[in-house]
Short mmCIF file of C-alpha atoms in Angstrom, two decimals:
data_model
loop_
_atom_site.label_atom_id
_atom_site.label_comp_id
_atom_site.label_asym_id
_atom_site.label_seq_id
_atom_site.Cartn_x
_atom_site.Cartn_y
_atom_site.Cartn_z
CA UNK A 92 105.18 175.46 380.23
CA UNK A 93 103.27 178.93 378.11
CA UNK A 94 103.97 181.92 379.43
CA UNK A 95 101.10 183.85 381.43
CA UNK A 96 99.72 187.44 379.15
CA UNK A 97 101.19 189.43 381.63
CA UNK A 98 104.71 187.96 381.28
CA UNK A 99 104.66 188.64 377.35
CA UNK A 100 103.60 192.45 378.18
CA UNK A 101 106.17 192.63 380.63
CA UNK A 102 108.62 191.46 378.59
CA UNK A 103 108.00 195.17 376.46
CA UNK A 104 109.53 197.40 378.63
CA UNK A 105 110.95 199.89 376.70
CA UNK A 106 108.71 199.53 373.97
CA UNK A 107 106.70 202.97 375.29
CA UNK A 108 109.93 204.54 374.82
CA UNK A 109 111.28 203.44 372.29
CA UNK A 110 107.71 204.53 370.26
CA UNK A 111 108.09 208.16 372.15
CA UNK A 112 111.49 207.93 370.48
CA UNK A 113 110.78 207.17 367.29
CA UNK A 114 107.67 209.74 367.07
CA UNK A 115 108.43 212.42 368.58
CA UNK A 116 110.33 214.47 366.05
CA UNK A 117 107.48 213.84 363.82
CA UNK A 118 104.49 215.75 366.02
CA UNK A 119 106.80 218.58 366.51
CA UNK A 120 106.90 218.78 363.21
CA UNK A 121 103.57 218.56 362.69
CA UNK A 122 103.31 221.15 365.84
CA UNK A 123 105.84 223.46 363.35
CA UNK A 124 103.11 223.04 360.42
CA UNK A 125 100.10 223.32 362.72
CA UNK A 126 101.37 226.53 364.46
CA UNK A 127 103.17 228.39 361.12
CA UNK A 128 99.69 227.60 359.14
CA UNK A 129 97.10 229.03 362.08
CA UNK A 130 99.47 231.89 362.25
CA UNK A 131 98.95 232.76 358.99
CA UNK A 132 95.41 232.56 359.10
CA UNK A 133 95.27 234.34 362.37
CA UNK A 134 96.76 236.94 360.40
CA UNK A 135 94.76 236.71 357.31
CA UNK A 136 91.72 237.06 359.93
CA UNK A 137 93.24 240.51 361.58
CA UNK A 138 94.35 241.53 358.45
CA UNK A 139 91.12 242.03 356.99
CA UNK A 140 89.79 242.79 360.17
CA UNK A 141 91.90 246.33 360.02
CA UNK A 142 91.68 246.40 356.15
CA UNK A 143 87.69 246.80 356.99
CA UNK A 144 87.94 248.99 359.42
CA UNK A 145 90.08 250.93 357.33
CA UNK A 146 87.89 250.84 354.43
CA UNK A 147 84.66 251.97 356.69
CA UNK A 148 86.61 254.69 357.91
CA UNK A 149 87.23 256.34 354.37
CA UNK A 150 84.17 256.20 353.21
CA UNK A 151 83.36 257.91 356.36
CA UNK A 152 79.24 257.64 356.02
CA UNK A 153 79.54 258.93 352.50
CA UNK A 154 76.73 255.84 350.14
CA UNK A 155 78.24 257.28 347.32
CA UNK A 156 81.96 255.80 347.94
CA UNK A 157 84.16 257.10 345.17
CA UNK A 158 85.76 260.54 345.27
CA UNK A 159 85.59 262.35 342.53
CA UNK A 160 89.41 262.12 342.67
CA UNK A 161 89.35 258.61 342.59
CA UNK A 162 87.08 258.51 339.57
CA UNK A 163 88.83 261.11 337.79
CA UNK A 164 92.46 259.01 338.84
CA UNK A 165 90.55 255.96 337.61
CA UNK A 166 89.63 257.68 334.21
CA UNK A 167 93.10 258.60 333.54
CA UNK A 168 93.22 254.40 333.22
CA UNK A 169 90.95 254.51 330.56
CA UNK A 170 88.60 253.25 333.27
CA UNK A 171 85.60 254.72 332.00
CA UNK A 172 82.94 252.78 334.69
CA UNK A 173 83.42 252.35 338.20
CA UNK A 174 80.67 250.50 340.86
CA UNK A 175 83.28 248.93 342.85
CA UNK A 176 85.35 250.41 345.15
CA UNK A 177 88.12 248.27 347.23
CA UNK A 178 91.08 248.61 349.63
CA UNK A 179 94.01 246.35 350.22
CA UNK A 180 97.66 245.49 351.30
CA UNK A 181 100.18 246.05 349.04
CA UNK A 182 103.08 244.09 348.87
CA UNK A 183 105.83 246.93 349.13
CA UNK A 184 106.17 250.78 350.21
CA UNK A 185 107.14 253.02 347.01
CA UNK A 186 110.61 252.37 347.62
CA UNK A 187 110.39 248.85 347.29
CA UNK A 188 112.27 248.18 350.56
CA UNK A 189 109.38 247.24 353.54
CA UNK A 190 107.17 244.86 352.71
CA UNK A 191 103.87 245.88 354.52
CA UNK A 192 101.91 241.83 354.46
CA UNK A 193 103.33 239.39 356.85
CA UNK A 194 105.46 236.58 355.82
CA UNK A 195 105.61 232.94 357.65
CA UNK A 196 108.06 230.80 356.47
CA UNK A 197 107.43 226.90 357.03
CA UNK A 198 110.59 224.78 359.27
CA UNK A 199 111.52 221.51 358.24
CA UNK A 200 113.22 219.01 360.65
CA UNK A 201 114.98 217.60 357.85
CA UNK A 202 116.15 220.48 355.70
CA UNK A 203 116.11 223.67 357.91
CA UNK A 204 119.18 224.95 356.02
CA UNK A 205 117.36 226.95 353.30
CA UNK A 206 117.92 230.61 352.87
CA UNK A 207 115.33 231.40 350.99
CA UNK A 208 113.97 234.70 351.64
CA UNK A 209 109.98 235.42 351.46
CA UNK A 210 110.82 238.22 348.89
CA UNK A 211 113.26 235.61 346.77
CA UNK A 212 112.92 235.80 343.52
CA UNK A 213 113.60 232.43 342.63
CA UNK A 214 110.25 231.44 344.63
CA UNK A 215 108.24 232.64 341.51
CA UNK A 216 110.49 230.73 338.86
CA UNK A 217 110.43 227.10 340.85
CA UNK A 218 106.65 227.27 341.75
CA UNK A 219 107.94 225.64 345.24
CA UNK A 220 108.22 227.85 348.26
CA UNK A 221 108.60 227.57 351.96
CA UNK A 222 107.23 231.00 352.70
CA UNK A 223 103.42 232.03 353.50
CA UNK A 224 103.30 235.90 352.59
CA UNK A 225 98.99 237.16 353.77
CA UNK A 226 97.53 239.61 351.56
CA UNK A 227 94.22 241.05 352.23
CA UNK A 228 91.73 242.69 349.83
CA UNK A 229 88.21 244.51 350.92
CA UNK A 230 85.90 245.98 348.72
CA UNK A 231 81.83 246.77 348.22
CA UNK A 232 79.79 247.65 345.04
CA UNK A 233 78.22 251.17 345.02
CA UNK A 234 77.00 253.45 342.66
CA UNK A 235 77.94 252.63 339.26
CA UNK A 236 78.83 255.70 337.29
CA UNK A 237 79.71 256.81 333.98
CA UNK A 238 82.03 259.18 332.49
CA UNK A 239 80.60 261.18 330.18
CA UNK A 240 82.16 263.60 327.84
CA UNK A 241 80.31 266.49 326.29
CA UNK A 242 80.37 270.03 325.05
CA UNK A 243 80.57 271.10 328.52
CA UNK A 244 82.93 268.92 329.88
CA UNK A 245 84.09 265.72 331.32
CA UNK A 246 81.56 264.35 334.01
CA UNK A 247 80.41 261.15 335.57
CA UNK A 248 76.88 260.40 335.87
CA UNK A 249 75.43 257.84 338.16
CA UNK A 250 72.89 255.87 335.59
CA UNK A 251 69.88 254.01 337.06
CA UNK A 252 70.10 251.59 334.04
CA UNK A 253 73.80 250.20 334.54
CA UNK A 254 72.80 249.59 338.93
CA UNK A 255 70.25 246.59 337.60
CA UNK A 256 72.92 244.96 335.41
CA UNK A 257 74.68 242.06 336.73
CA UNK A 258 77.89 242.60 336.96
CA UNK A 259 77.45 245.83 338.37
CA UNK A 260 80.05 245.43 340.67
CA UNK A 261 83.25 246.03 338.36
CA UNK A 262 85.36 248.10 336.50
CA UNK A 263 85.22 248.40 333.05
CA UNK A 264 86.97 250.42 329.91
CA UNK A 265 84.52 250.58 327.68
#
């Protein structure tokens, strides 16, 4: 006598529970990956908003964007033409102790004994890391200032010809 379809299904009582036990760690692992990646993307978006807001609060309606002290500082680095202004997150404070950009660590079910920290230099050597550090940078193109030196001294002028150049939104030491 042949087994009916209903009889063969009833012989598989524990299959769903077995599949749940097998695939649940995999699903939890995927969830942690999605959660970490999503958190880092969310942090990047929030950083972008705050950096953009900070940039425009620094500019305060100044359409010339770069101030004279900024131009003089760039001139000290041998930069003779400026048509760009930007603000961004730096990696650490000046004393090197406090990190500014957030770090997200991917957890792993199989290899969770890693002692790697976000600031380890070993991550740069090996090229592989379980950490994501999010940095944001925001800038706008402005008028192109060119350093001019004559008998009266050094000053910066806005040259209309440089505004039309396709690479005017750059720093140059020419």
